[in-house]
């Protein structure tokens, strides 16, 4: 597998000249195309800040970040916006679906400014909905769906632009155990189909759905380790520790 993400001595500091708050302290790692990686750490560890930088939502302060060999620090705001729209898909804890809007319309949203026919957009959205097993809910409104179904719609929306990476930030946080396991099994299936998946979580049993865990504490990587196949299969089967 080729290297998709390469980070070297990455730091992030918020604030101004008077008050500065360091959040990330010289992180270095690589993620290959097709990997399933968890970024795990307690609240305040810096994991969400790191995801925002990797997902082109924020800029690093010092260090280097290369995406598919491209130096992200050299990109303009317009180029970053292009990367966000075309190279990554996001799944958040809060679903972020539009109310009183159908599943199809929600999934089509990332295609709003893409130059293609409306019928082509519908086809892409319908295919993404099919991939998450919700074709039978295509014309349902978001407020008619269960929590697990809403998160599936959010995943379909993240897939519709065929991104290089899916970022999932605490994707099971608002779900019951059964729905949460189903969502993690779906992300695992998408990874099996070749998608790179980066999961952000504070829970060990959720992190172990991935094949590798980057453990972050106080803005530093304290461990970078493979998940044993025994633990991963137990997590996928919902056999919580």
PDB file of C-alpha atoms in Angstrom:
ATOM      1  CA  UNK A   1       0.000   0.000   0.000  1.00  0.00           C
ATOM      2  CA  UNK A   2       1.211   3.506  -0.804  1.00  0.00           C
ATOM      3  CA  UNK A   3       1.558   6.183   1.864  1.00  0.00           C
ATOM      4  CA  UNK A   4      -1.504   8.459   1.802  1.00  0.00           C
ATOM      5  CA  UNK A   5      -0.839  10.610   4.884  1.00  0.00           C
ATOM      6  CA  UNK A   6       2.592  11.571   6.188  1.00  0.00           C
ATOM      7  CA  UNK A   7       2.979  13.805   9.226  1.00  0.00           C
ATOM      8  CA  UNK A   8       6.349  15.093  10.455  1.00  0.00           C
ATOM      9  CA  UNK A   9       6.866  16.980  13.736  1.00  0.00           C
ATOM     10  CA  UNK A  10       3.360  18.460  13.556  1.00  0.00           C
ATOM     11  CA  UNK A  11       2.455  21.059  16.178  1.00  0.00           C
ATOM     12  CA  UNK A  12      -0.692  23.084  16.772  1.00  0.00           C
ATOM     13  CA  UNK A  13      -0.863  26.188  18.942  1.00  0.00           C
ATOM     14  CA  UNK A  14      -4.029  28.236  19.426  1.00  0.00           C
ATOM     15  CA  UNK A  15      -4.091  31.852  20.527  1.00  0.00           C
ATOM     16  CA  UNK A  16      -2.232  35.080  19.859  1.00  0.00           C
ATOM     17  CA  UNK A  17       1.023  36.729  20.930  1.00  0.00           C
ATOM     18  CA  UNK A  18      -0.271  37.302  24.478  1.00  0.00           C
ATOM     19  CA  UNK A  19      -1.900  33.951  25.230  1.00  0.00           C
ATOM     20  CA  UNK A  20      -0.861  30.767  23.473  1.00  0.00           C
ATOM     21  CA  UNK A  21      -2.248  27.287  24.090  1.00  0.00           C
ATOM     22  CA  UNK A  22      -0.184  24.423  22.663  1.00  0.00           C
ATOM     23  CA  UNK A  23      -2.379  21.429  21.768  1.00  0.00           C
ATOM     24  CA  UNK A  24      -0.214  19.122  19.628  1.00  0.00           C
ATOM     25  CA  UNK A  25       3.497  18.677  20.309  1.00  0.00           C
ATOM     26  CA  UNK A  26       5.550  17.328  17.411  1.00  0.00           C
ATOM     27  CA  UNK A  27       3.555  14.358  16.100  1.00  0.00           C
ATOM     28  CA  UNK A  28       5.071  12.115  13.421  1.00  0.00           C
ATOM     29  CA  UNK A  29       3.387   9.130  11.714  1.00  0.00           C
ATOM     30  CA  UNK A  30       2.235   7.751   8.375  1.00  0.00           C
ATOM     31  CA  UNK A  31      -1.061   6.208   7.250  1.00  0.00           C
ATOM     32  CA  UNK A  32      -1.174   4.066   4.124  1.00  0.00           C
ATOM     33  CA  UNK A  33      -4.001   4.035   1.602  1.00  0.00           C
ATOM     34  CA  UNK A  34      -6.549   1.394   2.582  1.00  0.00           C
ATOM     35  CA  UNK A  35      -5.705   1.344   6.300  1.00  0.00           C
ATOM     36  CA  UNK A  36      -8.282   1.427   9.114  1.00  0.00           C
ATOM     37  CA  UNK A  37      -6.712   3.495  11.912  1.00  0.00           C
ATOM     38  CA  UNK A  38      -8.149   4.669  15.231  1.00  0.00           C
ATOM     39  CA  UNK A  39      -6.934   7.887  16.833  1.00  0.00           C
ATOM     40  CA  UNK A  40      -7.716   7.252  20.475  1.00  0.00           C
ATOM     41  CA  UNK A  41      -7.347   9.403  23.555  1.00  0.00           C
ATOM     42  CA  UNK A  42      -9.216  10.995  26.463  1.00  0.00           C
ATOM     43  CA  UNK A  43     -11.067  14.311  26.192  1.00  0.00           C
ATOM     44  CA  UNK A  44      -8.573  17.134  25.740  1.00  0.00           C
ATOM     45  CA  UNK A  45      -5.841  14.892  24.354  1.00  0.00           C
ATOM     46  CA  UNK A  46      -5.786  16.664  20.974  1.00  0.00           C
ATOM     47  CA  UNK A  47      -7.307  13.877  18.873  1.00  0.00           C
ATOM     48  CA  UNK A  48     -10.113  16.010  17.395  1.00  0.00           C
ATOM     49  CA  UNK A  49      -7.678  18.834  16.649  1.00  0.00           C
ATOM     50  CA  UNK A  50      -5.505  16.338  14.795  1.00  0.00           C
ATOM     51  CA  UNK A  51      -8.493  15.076  12.802  1.00  0.00           C
ATOM     52  CA  UNK A  52      -9.415  18.645  11.836  1.00  0.00           C
ATOM     53  CA  UNK A  53      -5.894  19.210  10.505  1.00  0.00           C
ATOM     54  CA  UNK A  54      -5.800  15.892   8.638  1.00  0.00           C
ATOM     55  CA  UNK A  55      -9.249  16.647   7.186  1.00  0.00           C
ATOM     56  CA  UNK A  56      -8.262  20.127   5.909  1.00  0.00           C
ATOM     57  CA  UNK A  57     -10.564  21.879   8.398  1.00  0.00           C
ATOM     58  CA  UNK A  58      -7.659  23.531  10.237  1.00  0.00           C
ATOM     59  CA  UNK A  59      -4.006  24.327   9.616  1.00  0.00           C
ATOM     60  CA  UNK A  60      -0.964  23.076  11.501  1.00  0.00           C
ATOM     61  CA  UNK A  61       1.306  25.582  13.256  1.00  0.00           C
ATOM     62  CA  UNK A  62       4.685  24.001  12.478  1.00  0.00           C
ATOM     63  CA  UNK A  63       5.868  20.756  10.911  1.00  0.00           C
ATOM     64  CA  UNK A  64       4.830  19.061   7.684  1.00  0.00           C
ATOM     65  CA  UNK A  65       1.682  17.315   6.507  1.00  0.00           C
ATOM     66  CA  UNK A  66       1.743  15.531   3.144  1.00  0.00           C
ATOM     67  CA  UNK A  67      -1.441  14.104   1.597  1.00  0.00           C
ATOM     68  CA  UNK A  68      -0.779  11.790  -1.358  1.00  0.00           C
ATOM     69  CA  UNK A  69       2.638  13.419  -1.615  1.00  0.00           C
ATOM     70  CA  UNK A  70       1.258  16.982  -1.647  1.00  0.00           C
ATOM     71  CA  UNK A  71       2.503  19.476   0.963  1.00  0.00           C
ATOM     72  CA  UNK A  72      -0.738  20.620   2.592  1.00  0.00           C
ATOM     73  CA  UNK A  73       0.882  23.630   4.297  1.00  0.00           C
ATOM     74  CA  UNK A  74       1.473  25.174   0.862  1.00  0.00           C
ATOM     75  CA  UNK A  75      -2.173  24.969  -0.242  1.00  0.00           C
ATOM     76  CA  UNK A  76      -4.325  28.084  -0.597  1.00  0.00           C
ATOM     77  CA  UNK A  77      -7.728  28.355   1.091  1.00  0.00           C
ATOM     78  CA  UNK A  78      -9.424  27.505  -2.212  1.00  0.00           C
ATOM     79  CA  UNK A  79      -7.206  24.448  -2.637  1.00  0.00           C
ATOM     80  CA  UNK A  80      -7.990  23.327   0.914  1.00  0.00           C
ATOM     81  CA  UNK A  81     -11.705  23.716   0.186  1.00  0.00           C
ATOM     82  CA  UNK A  82     -11.259  21.549  -2.913  1.00  0.00           C
ATOM     83  CA  UNK A  83      -9.496  18.863  -0.847  1.00  0.00           C
ATOM     84  CA  UNK A  84     -12.289  18.932   1.752  1.00  0.00           C
ATOM     85  CA  UNK A  85     -14.925  18.556  -0.942  1.00  0.00           C
ATOM     86  CA  UNK A  86     -13.236  15.914  -3.052  1.00  0.00           C
ATOM     87  CA  UNK A  87     -10.694  13.952  -1.019  1.00  0.00           C
ATOM     88  CA  UNK A  88     -12.320  13.374   2.378  1.00  0.00           C
ATOM     89  CA  UNK A  89     -15.706  12.523   3.838  1.00  0.00           C
ATOM     90  CA  UNK A  90     -16.782  13.237   7.419  1.00  0.00           C
ATOM     91  CA  UNK A  91     -19.054  11.346   9.805  1.00  0.00           C
ATOM     92  CA  UNK A  92     -19.784  13.069  13.122  1.00  0.00           C
ATOM     93  CA  UNK A  93     -21.428  12.050  16.388  1.00  0.00           C
ATOM     94  CA  UNK A  94     -24.308  14.497  15.850  1.00  0.00           C
ATOM     95  CA  UNK A  95     -25.301  13.175  12.354  1.00  0.00           C
ATOM     96  CA  UNK A  96     -25.744  16.796  11.089  1.00  0.00           C
ATOM     97  CA  UNK A  97     -28.664  15.925   8.798  1.00  0.00           C
ATOM     98  CA  UNK A  98     -31.021  18.589   7.502  1.00  0.00           C
ATOM     99  CA  UNK A  99     -34.483  18.275   9.093  1.00  0.00           C
ATOM    100  CA  UNK A 100     -37.612  17.905   6.953  1.00  0.00           C
ATOM    101  CA  UNK A 101     -35.354  16.724   4.132  1.00  0.00           C
ATOM    102  CA  UNK A 102     -35.312  13.287   2.531  1.00  0.00           C
ATOM    103  CA  UNK A 103     -32.499  10.766   2.751  1.00  0.00           C
ATOM    104  CA  UNK A 104     -31.749  11.317  -0.951  1.00  0.00           C
ATOM    105  CA  UNK A 105     -31.578  15.101  -0.526  1.00  0.00           C
ATOM    106  CA  UNK A 106     -29.276  14.836   2.487  1.00  0.00           C
ATOM    107  CA  UNK A 107     -26.888  12.501   0.698  1.00  0.00           C
ATOM    108  CA  UNK A 108     -26.838  14.759  -2.389  1.00  0.00           C
ATOM    109  CA  UNK A 109     -25.622  17.780  -0.391  1.00  0.00           C
ATOM    110  CA  UNK A 110     -21.878  17.401  -1.105  1.00  0.00           C
ATOM    111  CA  UNK A 111     -22.709  17.420  -4.834  1.00  0.00           C
ATOM    112  CA  UNK A 112     -24.422  20.813  -4.654  1.00  0.00           C
ATOM    113  CA  UNK A 113     -21.664  22.699  -6.501  1.00  0.00           C
ATOM    114  CA  UNK A 114     -20.395  19.798  -8.593  1.00  0.00           C
ATOM    115  CA  UNK A 115     -20.835  20.317 -12.328  1.00  0.00           C
ATOM    116  CA  UNK A 116     -22.987  17.377 -13.416  1.00  0.00           C
ATOM    117  CA  UNK A 117     -26.601  16.781 -14.326  1.00  0.00           C
ATOM    118  CA  UNK A 118     -29.246  16.467 -11.641  1.00  0.00           C
ATOM    119  CA  UNK A 119     -29.971  12.912 -12.749  1.00  0.00           C
ATOM    120  CA  UNK A 120     -26.284  12.012 -12.401  1.00  0.00           C
ATOM    121  CA  UNK A 121     -26.277  13.456  -8.875  1.00  0.00           C
ATOM    122  CA  UNK A 122     -29.344  11.360  -8.049  1.00  0.00           C
ATOM    123  CA  UNK A 123     -27.621   8.245  -9.345  1.00  0.00           C
ATOM    124  CA  UNK A 124     -24.517   8.852  -7.222  1.00  0.00           C
ATOM    125  CA  UNK A 125     -26.622   9.553  -4.128  1.00  0.00           C
ATOM    126  CA  UNK A 126     -28.800   6.487  -4.689  1.00  0.00           C
ATOM    127  CA  UNK A 127     -25.706   4.305  -5.052  1.00  0.00           C
ATOM    128  CA  UNK A 128     -24.238   5.676  -1.801  1.00  0.00           C
ATOM    129  CA  UNK A 129     -27.535   5.013   0.000  1.00  0.00           C
ATOM    130  CA  UNK A 130     -27.522   1.487  -1.403  1.00  0.00           C
ATOM    131  CA  UNK A 131     -23.982   0.923  -0.083  1.00  0.00           C
ATOM    132  CA  UNK A 132     -25.162   1.596   3.476  1.00  0.00           C
ATOM    133  CA  UNK A 133     -28.249  -0.590   3.121  1.00  0.00           C
ATOM    134  CA  UNK A 134     -30.917   2.121   3.170  1.00  0.00           C
ATOM    135  CA  UNK A 135     -32.421   2.022  -0.318  1.00  0.00           C
ATOM    136  CA  UNK A 136     -35.811   1.284   1.254  1.00  0.00           C
ATOM    137  CA  UNK A 137     -35.607   4.619   3.116  1.00  0.00           C
ATOM    138  CA  UNK A 138     -34.570   6.751   0.132  1.00  0.00           C
ATOM    139  CA  UNK A 139     -37.584   9.098   0.279  1.00  0.00           C
ATOM    140  CA  UNK A 140     -38.026   9.081   4.060  1.00  0.00           C
ATOM    141  CA  UNK A 141     -37.450  12.329   5.929  1.00  0.00           C
ATOM    142  CA  UNK A 142     -34.554  12.453   8.362  1.00  0.00           C
ATOM    143  CA  UNK A 143     -36.905  12.863  11.330  1.00  0.00           C
ATOM    144  CA  UNK A 144     -38.552   9.539  10.408  1.00  0.00           C
ATOM    145  CA  UNK A 145     -35.317   7.600  10.920  1.00  0.00           C
ATOM    146  CA  UNK A 146     -33.796   5.856  13.925  1.00  0.00           C
ATOM    147  CA  UNK A 147     -30.433   6.987  15.281  1.00  0.00           C
ATOM    148  CA  UNK A 148     -28.629   4.128  13.559  1.00  0.00           C
ATOM    149  CA  UNK A 149     -30.327   4.924  10.260  1.00  0.00           C
ATOM    150  CA  UNK A 150     -29.410   8.597  10.586  1.00  0.00           C
ATOM    151  CA  UNK A 151     -25.758   7.666  11.011  1.00  0.00           C
ATOM    152  CA  UNK A 152     -25.977   5.417   7.944  1.00  0.00           C
ATOM    153  CA  UNK A 153     -27.291   8.397   5.983  1.00  0.00           C
ATOM    154  CA  UNK A 154     -24.345  10.448   7.275  1.00  0.00           C
ATOM    155  CA  UNK A 155     -21.963   7.727   6.075  1.00  0.00           C
ATOM    156  CA  UNK A 156     -23.678   7.653   2.668  1.00  0.00           C
ATOM    157  CA  UNK A 157     -23.256  11.435   2.454  1.00  0.00           C
ATOM    158  CA  UNK A 158     -19.548  10.997   3.266  1.00  0.00           C
ATOM    159  CA  UNK A 159     -19.246   8.398   0.489  1.00  0.00           C
ATOM    160  CA  UNK A 160     -21.068  10.224  -2.293  1.00  0.00           C
ATOM    161  CA  UNK A 161     -17.984  12.070  -3.608  1.00  0.00           C
ATOM    162  CA  UNK A 162     -15.906   8.849  -3.574  1.00  0.00           C
ATOM    163  CA  UNK A 163     -13.360  10.322  -1.116  1.00  0.00           C
ATOM    164  CA  UNK A 164      -9.870   8.973  -0.457  1.00  0.00           C
ATOM    165  CA  UNK A 165     -10.493   8.968   3.309  1.00  0.00           C
ATOM    166  CA  UNK A 166     -13.489   8.687   5.593  1.00  0.00           C
ATOM    167  CA  UNK A 167     -13.040  10.467   8.941  1.00  0.00           C
ATOM    168  CA  UNK A 168     -15.416   9.212  11.638  1.00  0.00           C
ATOM    169  CA  UNK A 169     -15.441  11.333  14.818  1.00  0.00           C
ATOM    170  CA  UNK A 170     -17.090   9.404  17.694  1.00  0.00           C
ATOM    171  CA  UNK A 171     -19.605   7.936  15.196  1.00  0.00           C
ATOM    172  CA  UNK A 172     -21.301   5.715  17.803  1.00  0.00           C
ATOM    173  CA  UNK A 173     -21.497   8.340  20.557  1.00  0.00           C
ATOM    174  CA  UNK A 174     -25.249   8.977  20.165  1.00  0.00           C
ATOM    175  CA  UNK A 175     -26.254   5.380  19.469  1.00  0.00           C
ATOM    176  CA  UNK A 176     -27.321   2.395  21.542  1.00  0.00           C
ATOM    177  CA  UNK A 177     -24.915  -0.555  21.689  1.00  0.00           C
ATOM    178  CA  UNK A 178     -26.592  -2.579  18.936  1.00  0.00           C
ATOM    179  CA  UNK A 179     -26.766   0.347  16.485  1.00  0.00           C
ATOM    180  CA  UNK A 180     -23.201   1.326  17.354  1.00  0.00           C
ATOM    181  CA  UNK A 181     -21.906  -2.141  16.515  1.00  0.00           C
ATOM    182  CA  UNK A 182     -23.786  -2.091  13.203  1.00  0.00           C
ATOM    183  CA  UNK A 183     -22.211   1.257  12.284  1.00  0.00           C
ATOM    184  CA  UNK A 184     -18.732  -0.036  13.115  1.00  0.00           C
ATOM    185  CA  UNK A 185     -19.371  -3.184  11.069  1.00  0.00           C
ATOM    186  CA  UNK A 186     -20.388  -0.948   8.155  1.00  0.00           C
ATOM    187  CA  UNK A 187     -17.178   1.087   8.428  1.00  0.00           C
ATOM    188  CA  UNK A 188     -15.205  -2.156   8.533  1.00  0.00           C
ATOM    189  CA  UNK A 189     -16.970  -3.380   5.361  1.00  0.00           C
ATOM    190  CA  UNK A 190     -16.171  -0.106   3.590  1.00  0.00           C
ATOM    191  CA  UNK A 191     -12.540  -0.550   4.614  1.00  0.00           C
ATOM    192  CA  UNK A 192     -12.586  -4.095   3.238  1.00  0.00           C
ATOM    193  CA  UNK A 193     -13.768  -2.567  -0.051  1.00  0.00           C
ATOM    194  CA  UNK A 194     -10.666  -0.364  -0.101  1.00  0.00           C
ATOM    195  CA  UNK A 195     -11.654   2.832   1.703  1.00  0.00           C
ATOM    196  CA  UNK A 196      -9.165   4.394   4.093  1.00  0.00           C
ATOM    197  CA  UNK A 197     -10.957   4.920   7.405  1.00  0.00           C
ATOM    198  CA  UNK A 198      -9.691   7.102  10.272  1.00  0.00           C
ATOM    199  CA  UNK A 199     -11.739   6.759  13.430  1.00  0.00           C
ATOM    200  CA  UNK A 200     -11.556   9.197  16.359  1.00  0.00           C
ATOM    201  CA  UNK A 201     -12.739   7.823  19.688  1.00  0.00           C
ATOM    202  CA  UNK A 202     -12.075   7.719  23.420  1.00  0.00           C
ATOM    203  CA  UNK A 203     -13.406   4.153  23.849  1.00  0.00           C
ATOM    204  CA  UNK A 204     -11.116   1.129  23.659  1.00  0.00           C
ATOM    205  CA  UNK A 205     -13.763  -1.289  22.404  1.00  0.00           C
ATOM    206  CA  UNK A 206     -14.676   1.126  19.579  1.00  0.00           C
ATOM    207  CA  UNK A 207     -11.023   1.764  18.698  1.00  0.00           C
ATOM    208  CA  UNK A 208     -10.369  -1.964  18.403  1.00  0.00           C
ATOM    209  CA  UNK A 209     -12.628  -2.219  15.357  1.00  0.00           C
ATOM    210  CA  UNK A 210      -9.658  -0.721  13.518  1.00  0.00           C
ATOM    211  CA  UNK A 211      -6.492  -2.581  12.600  1.00  0.00           C
ATOM    212  CA  UNK A 212      -4.180  -0.029  14.201  1.00  0.00           C
ATOM    213  CA  UNK A 213      -4.470   2.437  17.084  1.00  0.00           C
ATOM    214  CA  UNK A 214      -2.650   5.746  17.519  1.00  0.00           C
ATOM    215  CA  UNK A 215      -2.965   6.558  21.225  1.00  0.00           C
ATOM    216  CA  UNK A 216      -2.719  10.266  21.996  1.00  0.00           C
ATOM    217  CA  UNK A 217      -2.370  11.868  25.419  1.00  0.00           C
ATOM    218  CA  UNK A 218      -1.601  15.506  26.188  1.00  0.00           C
ATOM    219  CA  UNK A 219      -0.894  16.229  22.528  1.00  0.00           C
ATOM    220  CA  UNK A 220       1.685  13.470  22.140  1.00  0.00           C
ATOM    221  CA  UNK A 221       1.579   9.992  20.596  1.00  0.00           C
ATOM    222  CA  UNK A 222       2.118   7.610  23.489  1.00  0.00           C
ATOM    223  CA  UNK A 223       1.646   4.438  21.434  1.00  0.00           C
ATOM    224  CA  UNK A 224       1.230   3.305  17.826  1.00  0.00           C
ATOM    225  CA  UNK A 225       0.193  -0.327  17.823  1.00  0.00           C
ATOM    226  CA  UNK A 226      -1.570  -2.943  15.738  1.00  0.00           C
ATOM    227  CA  UNK A 227      -4.857  -4.361  17.002  1.00  0.00           C
ATOM    228  CA  UNK A 228      -4.743  -8.125  17.476  1.00  0.00           C
ATOM    229  CA  UNK A 229      -7.088  -9.980  15.156  1.00  0.00           C
ATOM    230  CA  UNK A 230      -8.671 -11.653  18.188  1.00  0.00           C
ATOM    231  CA  UNK A 231      -9.582  -8.306  19.744  1.00  0.00           C
ATOM    232  CA  UNK A 232     -10.747  -6.869  16.428  1.00  0.00           C
ATOM    233  CA  UNK A 233     -13.054  -9.781  15.679  1.00  0.00           C
ATOM    234  CA  UNK A 234     -14.428  -9.649  19.223  1.00  0.00           C
ATOM    235  CA  UNK A 235     -15.185  -5.936  18.791  1.00  0.00           C
ATOM    236  CA  UNK A 236     -16.857  -6.528  15.413  1.00  0.00           C
ATOM    237  CA  UNK A 237     -18.989  -9.259  16.951  1.00  0.00           C
ATOM    238  CA  UNK A 238     -20.063  -6.937  19.753  1.00  0.00           C
ATOM    239  CA  UNK A 239     -18.353  -8.963  22.452  1.00  0.00           C
ATOM    240  CA  UNK A 240     -17.488  -5.990  24.624  1.00  0.00           C
ATOM    241  CA  UNK A 241     -14.876  -6.368  27.319  1.00  0.00           C
TER     242      UNK A 241
END
